[in-house]
């Protein structure tokens, strides 16, 4: 029992590390990407339709590739970045690349829902375009962005479990090696319970934060 607890604890730490680092990178890259997709579209404050279409196509390309296939396809790039294709840090690269366009599209929807009248009012008052982004677009869309990031986190936990099953470590590796391959139902059920608790906690916390930020 103590050995199972040690393995479970290590798997949990590995999963938290994978998801934590990847989600932070996806957040830092996804919000600017979403802002650019919104502001560079036709009628946007930084209108650049051609560049918007190219970037949108790239985002759609990465979103359309299943995570397992993407992870395999990125093996050479992963080795170049972290020096290995096995372990927690090797999983961070594909997790980040998969999560960034996913989160960017969700954040884009929230940004597009901001009342255009607020933007026009800010322009009428002589606000610079970067100030409109910082003081109008992002604050108004923040509840939706938080909700979207919560969904992204939950999706990344699922993906990390998949990555763990093929050598990335974490709870997925524990469930596959010690649960599935050894037909140990106790390990499988324990990992499932831990994942359910993690997802429920993140979803609850994200929903509460989004509600507090919502001024409507």
PDB file of C-alpha atoms in Angstrom, residues 62 68-86 89-91 93-94 97:
ATOM      1  CA  UNK A  62      -2.553  22.479 -35.220  1.00  0.00           C
ATOM      2  CA  UNK A  68      -1.240  11.549 -30.052  1.00  0.00           C
ATOM      3  CA  UNK A  69      -0.306  12.097 -33.707  1.00  0.00           C
ATOM      4  CA  UNK A  70       0.991  15.594 -32.957  1.00  0.00           C
ATOM      5  CA  UNK A  71       3.180  14.295 -30.161  1.00  0.00           C
ATOM      6  CA  UNK A  72       4.757  11.700 -32.447  1.00  0.00           C
ATOM      7  CA  UNK A  73       5.202  14.199 -35.289  1.00  0.00           C
ATOM      8  CA  UNK A  74       6.969  16.633 -32.947  1.00  0.00           C
ATOM      9  CA  UNK A  75       9.544  14.083 -31.726  1.00  0.00           C
ATOM     10  CA  UNK A  76      12.464  15.667 -33.674  1.00  0.00           C
ATOM     11  CA  UNK A  77      11.478  19.156 -32.488  1.00  0.00           C
ATOM     12  CA  UNK A  78      11.027  17.940 -28.919  1.00  0.00           C
ATOM     13  CA  UNK A  79      14.477  16.361 -28.947  1.00  0.00           C
ATOM     14  CA  UNK A  80      15.926  19.616 -30.294  1.00  0.00           C
ATOM     15  CA  UNK A  81      14.273  21.710 -27.564  1.00  0.00           C
ATOM     16  CA  UNK A  82      14.699  19.571 -24.425  1.00  0.00           C
ATOM     17  CA  UNK A  83      17.283  17.022 -25.550  1.00  0.00           C
ATOM     18  CA  UNK A  84      15.085  13.984 -24.988  1.00  0.00           C
ATOM     19  CA  UNK A  85      11.822  12.432 -26.164  1.00  0.00           C
ATOM     20  CA  UNK A  86      11.088  10.621 -22.910  1.00  0.00           C
ATOM     21  CA  UNK A  89       9.868  17.672 -19.922  1.00  0.00           C
ATOM     22  CA  UNK A  90       9.550  15.944 -23.273  1.00  0.00           C
ATOM     23  CA  UNK A  91       5.766  16.015 -22.820  1.00  0.00           C
ATOM     24  CA  UNK A  93       6.615  20.612 -25.712  1.00  0.00           C
ATOM     25  CA  UNK A  94       3.696  18.866 -27.485  1.00  0.00           C
ATOM     26  CA  UNK A  97       1.901  23.358 -28.852  1.00  0.00           C
TER      27      UNK A  97
END
